[in-house]
Tab-separated table of C-alpha atoms in Angstrom:
chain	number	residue	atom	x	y	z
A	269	UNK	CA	0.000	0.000	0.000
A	270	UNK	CA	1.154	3.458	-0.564
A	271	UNK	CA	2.270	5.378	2.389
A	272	UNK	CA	-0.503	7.780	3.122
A	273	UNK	CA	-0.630	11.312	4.216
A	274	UNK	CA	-1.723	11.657	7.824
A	275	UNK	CA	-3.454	14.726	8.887
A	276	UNK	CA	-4.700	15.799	12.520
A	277	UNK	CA	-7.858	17.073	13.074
A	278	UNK	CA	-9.691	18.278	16.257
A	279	UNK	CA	-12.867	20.197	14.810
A	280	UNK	CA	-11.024	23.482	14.839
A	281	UNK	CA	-10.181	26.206	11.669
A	282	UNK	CA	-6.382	25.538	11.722
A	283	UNK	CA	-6.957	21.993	11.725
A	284	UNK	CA	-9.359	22.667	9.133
A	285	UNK	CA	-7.067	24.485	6.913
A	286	UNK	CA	-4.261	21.091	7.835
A	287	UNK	CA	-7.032	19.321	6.487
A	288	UNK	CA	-7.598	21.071	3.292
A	289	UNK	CA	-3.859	20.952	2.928
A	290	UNK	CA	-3.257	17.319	2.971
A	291	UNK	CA	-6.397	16.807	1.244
A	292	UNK	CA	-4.565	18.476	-1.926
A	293	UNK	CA	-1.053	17.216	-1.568
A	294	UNK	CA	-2.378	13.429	-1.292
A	295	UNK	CA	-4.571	13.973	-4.556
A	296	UNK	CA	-1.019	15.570	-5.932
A	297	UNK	CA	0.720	12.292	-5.082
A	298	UNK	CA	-1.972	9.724	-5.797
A	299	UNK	CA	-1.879	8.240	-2.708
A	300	UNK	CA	-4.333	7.635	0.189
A	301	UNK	CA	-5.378	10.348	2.952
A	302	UNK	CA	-5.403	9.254	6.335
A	303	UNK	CA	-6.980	11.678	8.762
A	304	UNK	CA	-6.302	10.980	12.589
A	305	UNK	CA	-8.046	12.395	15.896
A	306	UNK	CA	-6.418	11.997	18.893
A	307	UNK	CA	-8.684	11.270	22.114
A	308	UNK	CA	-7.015	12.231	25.077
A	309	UNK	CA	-5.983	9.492	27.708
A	310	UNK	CA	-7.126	11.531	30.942
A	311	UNK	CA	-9.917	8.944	32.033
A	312	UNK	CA	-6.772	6.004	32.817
A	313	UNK	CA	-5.215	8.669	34.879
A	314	UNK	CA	-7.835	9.941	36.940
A	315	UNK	CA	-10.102	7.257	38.676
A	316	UNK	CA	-13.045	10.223	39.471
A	317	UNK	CA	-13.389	10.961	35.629
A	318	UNK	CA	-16.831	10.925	35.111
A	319	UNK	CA	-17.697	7.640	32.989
A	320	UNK	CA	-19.589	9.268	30.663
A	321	UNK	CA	-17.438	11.882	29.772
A	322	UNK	CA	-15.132	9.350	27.667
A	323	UNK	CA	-17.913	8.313	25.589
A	324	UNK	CA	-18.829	12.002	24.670
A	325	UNK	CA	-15.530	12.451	23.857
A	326	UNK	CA	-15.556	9.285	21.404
A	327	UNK	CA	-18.806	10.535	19.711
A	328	UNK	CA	-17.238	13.945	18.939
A	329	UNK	CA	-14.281	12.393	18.036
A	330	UNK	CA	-16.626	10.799	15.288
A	331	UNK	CA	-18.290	13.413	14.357
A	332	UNK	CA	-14.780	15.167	13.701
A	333	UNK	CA	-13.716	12.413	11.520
A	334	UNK	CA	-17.531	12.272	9.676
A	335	UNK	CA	-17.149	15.718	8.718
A	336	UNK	CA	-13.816	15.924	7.750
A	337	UNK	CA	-13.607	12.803	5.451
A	338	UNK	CA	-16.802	14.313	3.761
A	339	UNK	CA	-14.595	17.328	3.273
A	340	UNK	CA	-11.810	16.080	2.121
A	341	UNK	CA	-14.183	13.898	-0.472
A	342	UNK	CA	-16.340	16.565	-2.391
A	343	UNK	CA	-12.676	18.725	-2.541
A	344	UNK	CA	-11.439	15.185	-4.202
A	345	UNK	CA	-13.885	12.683	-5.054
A	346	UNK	CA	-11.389	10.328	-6.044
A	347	UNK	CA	-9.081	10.359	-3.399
A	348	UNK	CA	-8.991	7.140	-0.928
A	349	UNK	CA	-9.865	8.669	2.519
A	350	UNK	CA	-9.483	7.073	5.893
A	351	UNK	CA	-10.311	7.613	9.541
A	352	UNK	CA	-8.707	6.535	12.503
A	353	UNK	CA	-9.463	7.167	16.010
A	354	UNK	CA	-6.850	6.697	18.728
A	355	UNK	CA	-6.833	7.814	22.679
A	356	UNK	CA	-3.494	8.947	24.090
A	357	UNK	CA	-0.916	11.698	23.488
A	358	UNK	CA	-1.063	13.118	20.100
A	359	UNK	CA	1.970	13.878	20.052
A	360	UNK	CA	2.795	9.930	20.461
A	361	UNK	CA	0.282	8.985	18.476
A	362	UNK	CA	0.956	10.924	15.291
A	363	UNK	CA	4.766	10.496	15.706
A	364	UNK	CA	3.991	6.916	15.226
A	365	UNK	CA	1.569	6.898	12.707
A	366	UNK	CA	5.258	8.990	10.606
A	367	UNK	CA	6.580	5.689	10.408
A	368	UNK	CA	4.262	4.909	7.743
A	369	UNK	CA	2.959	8.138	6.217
A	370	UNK	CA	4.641	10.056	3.109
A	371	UNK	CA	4.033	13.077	5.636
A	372	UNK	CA	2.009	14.482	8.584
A	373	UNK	CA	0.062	17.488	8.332
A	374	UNK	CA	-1.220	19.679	11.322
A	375	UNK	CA	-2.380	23.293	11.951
A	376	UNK	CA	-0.489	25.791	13.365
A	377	UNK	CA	-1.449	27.395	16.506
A	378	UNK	CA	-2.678	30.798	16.504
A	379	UNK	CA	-3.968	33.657	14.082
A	380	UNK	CA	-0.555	35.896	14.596
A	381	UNK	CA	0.543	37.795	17.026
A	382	UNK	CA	0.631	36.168	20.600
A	383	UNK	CA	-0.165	33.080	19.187
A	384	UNK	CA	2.081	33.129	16.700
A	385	UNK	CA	4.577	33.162	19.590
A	386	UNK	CA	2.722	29.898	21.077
A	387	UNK	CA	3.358	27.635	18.529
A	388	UNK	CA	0.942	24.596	19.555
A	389	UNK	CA	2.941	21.908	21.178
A	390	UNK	CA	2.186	19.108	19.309
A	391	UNK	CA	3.509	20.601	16.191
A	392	UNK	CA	6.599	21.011	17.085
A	393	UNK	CA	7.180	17.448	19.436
A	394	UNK	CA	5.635	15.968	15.500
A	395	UNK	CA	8.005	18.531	13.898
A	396	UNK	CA	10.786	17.563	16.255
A	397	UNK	CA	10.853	13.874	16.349
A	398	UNK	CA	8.541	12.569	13.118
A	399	UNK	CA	10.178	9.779	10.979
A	400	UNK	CA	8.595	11.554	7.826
A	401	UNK	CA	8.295	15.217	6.500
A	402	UNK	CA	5.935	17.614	8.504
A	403	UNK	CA	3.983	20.022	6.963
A	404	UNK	CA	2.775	22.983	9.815
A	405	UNK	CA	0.035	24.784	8.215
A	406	UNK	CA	-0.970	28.518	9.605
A	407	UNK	CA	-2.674	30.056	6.853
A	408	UNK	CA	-2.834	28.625	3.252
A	409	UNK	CA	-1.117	30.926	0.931
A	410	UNK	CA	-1.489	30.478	-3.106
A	411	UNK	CA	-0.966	32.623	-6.406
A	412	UNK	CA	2.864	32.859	-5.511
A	413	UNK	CA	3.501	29.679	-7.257
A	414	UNK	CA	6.712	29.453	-5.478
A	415	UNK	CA	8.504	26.557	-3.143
A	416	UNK	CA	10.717	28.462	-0.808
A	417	UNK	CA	13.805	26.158	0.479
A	418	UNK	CA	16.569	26.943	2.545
A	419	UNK	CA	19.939	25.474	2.065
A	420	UNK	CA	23.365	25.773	4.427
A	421	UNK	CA	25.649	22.386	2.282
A	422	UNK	CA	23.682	20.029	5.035
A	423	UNK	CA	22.509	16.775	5.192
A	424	UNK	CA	19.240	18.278	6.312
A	425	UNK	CA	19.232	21.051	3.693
A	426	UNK	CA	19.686	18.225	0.576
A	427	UNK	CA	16.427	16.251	2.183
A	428	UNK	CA	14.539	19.456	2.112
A	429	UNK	CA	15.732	20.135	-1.485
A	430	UNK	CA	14.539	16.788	-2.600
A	431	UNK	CA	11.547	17.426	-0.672
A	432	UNK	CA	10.983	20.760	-2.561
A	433	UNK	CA	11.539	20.132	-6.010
A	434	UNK	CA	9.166	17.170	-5.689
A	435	UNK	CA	6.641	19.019	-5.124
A	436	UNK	CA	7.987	21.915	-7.261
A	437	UNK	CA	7.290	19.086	-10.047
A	438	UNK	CA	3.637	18.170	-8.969
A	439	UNK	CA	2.388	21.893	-8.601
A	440	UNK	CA	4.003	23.301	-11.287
A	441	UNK	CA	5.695	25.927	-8.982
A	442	UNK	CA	9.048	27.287	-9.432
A	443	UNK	CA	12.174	26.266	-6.455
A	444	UNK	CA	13.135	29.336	-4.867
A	445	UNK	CA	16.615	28.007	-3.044
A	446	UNK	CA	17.414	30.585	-0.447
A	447	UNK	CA	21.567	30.263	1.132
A	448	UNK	CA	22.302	32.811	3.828
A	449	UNK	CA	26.004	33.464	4.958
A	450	UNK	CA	28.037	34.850	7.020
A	451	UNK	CA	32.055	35.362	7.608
A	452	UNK	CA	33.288	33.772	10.058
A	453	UNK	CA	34.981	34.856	13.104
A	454	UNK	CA	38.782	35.406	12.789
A	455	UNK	CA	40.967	35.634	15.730
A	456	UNK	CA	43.024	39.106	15.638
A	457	UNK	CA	46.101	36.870	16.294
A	458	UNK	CA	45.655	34.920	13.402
A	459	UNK	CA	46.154	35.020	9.758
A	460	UNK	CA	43.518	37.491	7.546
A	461	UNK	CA	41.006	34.930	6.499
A	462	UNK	CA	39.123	34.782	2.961
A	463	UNK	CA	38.012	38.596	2.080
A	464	UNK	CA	33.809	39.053	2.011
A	465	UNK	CA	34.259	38.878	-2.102
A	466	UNK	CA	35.897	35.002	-1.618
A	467	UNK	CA	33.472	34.353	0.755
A	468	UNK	CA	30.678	35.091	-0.776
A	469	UNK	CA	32.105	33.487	-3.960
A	470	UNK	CA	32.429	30.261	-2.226
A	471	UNK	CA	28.957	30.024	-0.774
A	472	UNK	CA	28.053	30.477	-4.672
A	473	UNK	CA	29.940	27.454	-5.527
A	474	UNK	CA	28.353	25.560	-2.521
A	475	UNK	CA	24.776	26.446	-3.526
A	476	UNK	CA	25.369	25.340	-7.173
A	477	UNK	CA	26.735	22.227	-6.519
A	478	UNK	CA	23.663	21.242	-3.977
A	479	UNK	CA	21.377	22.338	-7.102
A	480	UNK	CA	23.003	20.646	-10.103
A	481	UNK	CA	21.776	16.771	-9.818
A	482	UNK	CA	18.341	18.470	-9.060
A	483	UNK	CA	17.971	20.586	-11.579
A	484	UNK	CA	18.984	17.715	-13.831
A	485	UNK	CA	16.184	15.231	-12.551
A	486	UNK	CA	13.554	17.611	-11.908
A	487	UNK	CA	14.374	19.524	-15.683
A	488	UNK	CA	10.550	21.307	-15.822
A	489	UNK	CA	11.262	23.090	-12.580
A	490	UNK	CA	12.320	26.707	-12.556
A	491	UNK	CA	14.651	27.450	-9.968
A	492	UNK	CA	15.716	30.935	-8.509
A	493	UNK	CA	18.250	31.135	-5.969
A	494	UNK	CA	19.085	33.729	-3.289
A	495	UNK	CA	22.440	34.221	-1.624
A	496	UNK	CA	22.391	36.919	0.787
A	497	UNK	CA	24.528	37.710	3.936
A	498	UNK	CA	22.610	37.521	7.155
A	499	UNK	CA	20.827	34.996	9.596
A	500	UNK	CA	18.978	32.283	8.082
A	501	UNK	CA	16.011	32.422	9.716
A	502	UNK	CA	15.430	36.126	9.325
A	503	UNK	CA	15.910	35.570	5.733
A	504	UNK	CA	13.391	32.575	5.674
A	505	UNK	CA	10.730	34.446	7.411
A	506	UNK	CA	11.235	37.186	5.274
A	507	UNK	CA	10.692	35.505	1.838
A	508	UNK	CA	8.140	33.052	3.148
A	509	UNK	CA	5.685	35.865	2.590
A	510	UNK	CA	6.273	35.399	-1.245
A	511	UNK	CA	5.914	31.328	-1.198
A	512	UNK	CA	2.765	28.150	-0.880
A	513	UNK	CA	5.255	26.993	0.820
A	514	UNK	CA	8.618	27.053	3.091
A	515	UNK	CA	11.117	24.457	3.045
A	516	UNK	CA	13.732	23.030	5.465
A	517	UNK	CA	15.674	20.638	7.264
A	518	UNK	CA	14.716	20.061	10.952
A	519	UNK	CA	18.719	21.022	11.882
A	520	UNK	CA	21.564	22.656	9.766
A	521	UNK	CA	25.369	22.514	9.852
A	522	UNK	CA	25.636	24.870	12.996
A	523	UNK	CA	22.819	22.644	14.887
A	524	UNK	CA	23.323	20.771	17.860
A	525	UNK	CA	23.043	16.932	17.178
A	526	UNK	CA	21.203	16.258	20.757
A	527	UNK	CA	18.492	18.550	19.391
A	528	UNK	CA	15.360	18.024	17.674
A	529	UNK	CA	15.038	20.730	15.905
A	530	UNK	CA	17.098	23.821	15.440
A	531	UNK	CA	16.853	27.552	15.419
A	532	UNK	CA	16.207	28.066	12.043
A	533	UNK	CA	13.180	24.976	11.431
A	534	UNK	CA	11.959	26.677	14.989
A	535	UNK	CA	11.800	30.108	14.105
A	536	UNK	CA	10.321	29.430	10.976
A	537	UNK	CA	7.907	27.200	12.115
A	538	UNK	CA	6.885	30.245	14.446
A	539	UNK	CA	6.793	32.976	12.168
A	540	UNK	CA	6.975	31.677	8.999
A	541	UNK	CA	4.003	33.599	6.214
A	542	UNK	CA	3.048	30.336	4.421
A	543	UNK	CA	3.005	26.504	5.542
A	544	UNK	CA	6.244	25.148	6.479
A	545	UNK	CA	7.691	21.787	6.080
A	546	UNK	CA	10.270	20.351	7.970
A	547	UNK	CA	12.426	17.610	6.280
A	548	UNK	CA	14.876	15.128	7.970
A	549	UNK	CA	16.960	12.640	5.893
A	550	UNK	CA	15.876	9.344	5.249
A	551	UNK	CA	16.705	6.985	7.944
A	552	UNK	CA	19.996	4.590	6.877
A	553	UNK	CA	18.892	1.080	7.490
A	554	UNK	CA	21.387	-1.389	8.504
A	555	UNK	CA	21.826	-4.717	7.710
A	556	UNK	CA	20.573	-7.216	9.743
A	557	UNK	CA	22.796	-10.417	10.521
């Protein structure tokens, strides 16, 4: 069976717009749409929980689902949809359900300002610790026709480059590959290091090199690239208001490896414009004696 993309839904807008989201992408990829509500597990933890409160829960749960496969149907009448209906921590649960989805899809928390600064939880632990791509989806943002992707040489930064000409290729949208720099610190006591023109010369080299096998397997996509001297993130949130969608590895080459995420997946995920997607590489499997 194909992998599916997994959505979360709990009967609210953002989850709506996730839903909408998915919805779209799955009937870009041909494959099936699974779309998940999470019942909490308070009633195991607290023996006064009044018994009929669970069962309330369940129904609404249903109801959730109901209305969100028939959604997700008249958008797509073709598309395979699924339900599934699971009590514990979403969190958990849609971190495991990665392990066999093409993605996971969930709303952002928040309509700007101080939510903006709350990002919801959930999205980032998914964000932080999925086996598959996670799309975070604030506000659906189209007409650009642009696939925003940030790149720093990584690991991280090639799986989000795959990611984004993929979809680059099914939407008809053109890559825009975004490389910020900066110079790095140079001891006064040591030798003059590489002047700003070098530098920035180098970074050039680095950013066509990550592009070259992808613009030769993906040869219908239009790329654009952007190499500019200043934080990453800034940079990212700045151009994601001209993008359907932002781009990027869950860490970069300055990240800390004990870390789920780092700064610049985090900050976009909090104030990026459009929906952002955080990429990880492919887990290496190992051979098994």
């Amino acid at each position: 069976m194909t992998d599916p993309v997994v959505v979360g839904v709990d009967g609210s807008e953002r989850s709506l717009r996730a839903l909408i989201w998915a919805a779209n992408d799955a009937a870009l990829h041909g494959c099936p749409l699974l779309v998940a509500h999470v019942l909490p597990g308070w009633e195991a933890d607290f023996p006064f929980f009044p018994p009929g409160r669970a069962q309330g829960l369940s129904r609404r749960g249903a109801e959730i689902l109901a209305e969100a496969v028939a959604i997700a149907k008249e958008n797509h009448p073709d598309l395979e949809v699924e339900s599934d209906q699971v009590s514990g921590s979403p969190a958990e649960v849609l971190r495991g359900a990665s392990e066999r989805a093409r993605c996971v899809v969930l709303g952002a928390r928040g309509e700007g300002g101080l939510g903006n600064l709350l990002m919801g939880s959930v999205s980032l632990q998914v964000a932080g610790h999925a086996s598959c791509p996670v799309v975070v989806v604030g506000a659906i943002t189209t007409g650009h026709r642009r696939i925003l992707v940030g790149t720093d040489g990584s690991e991280h930064s090639a799986a989000a480059m795959e990611f984004a000409f993929e979809e680059a290729s099914l939407r008809n949208d053109r890559v825009h590959a975004l490389h910020a720099w900066s110079m790095p610190a140079t001891p006064e006591s040591s030798e003059a290091g590489p002047s700003v023109e070098e530098a920035e010369a180098d970074h050039r080299r680095q950013l066509d090199a990550q592009l070259a096998p992808l613009r030769q397997r993906y040869p219908g996509v239009e790329t654009e690239t952007t190499l500019v001297r200043g934080r990453a993130v800034d940079e990212l949130v700045r151009a994601s208001d001209r993008a359907d969608l932002a781009v990027v590895g869950s860490r970069g080459k300055g990240g800390f490896h004990g870390l789920a995420l780092g700064s610049v997946s985090h900050g976009l995920l909090h104030y990026g414009i459009c929906p952002v997607a955080v990429v990880r590489p492919r887990p290496r499997h190992t051979p098994t004696t």
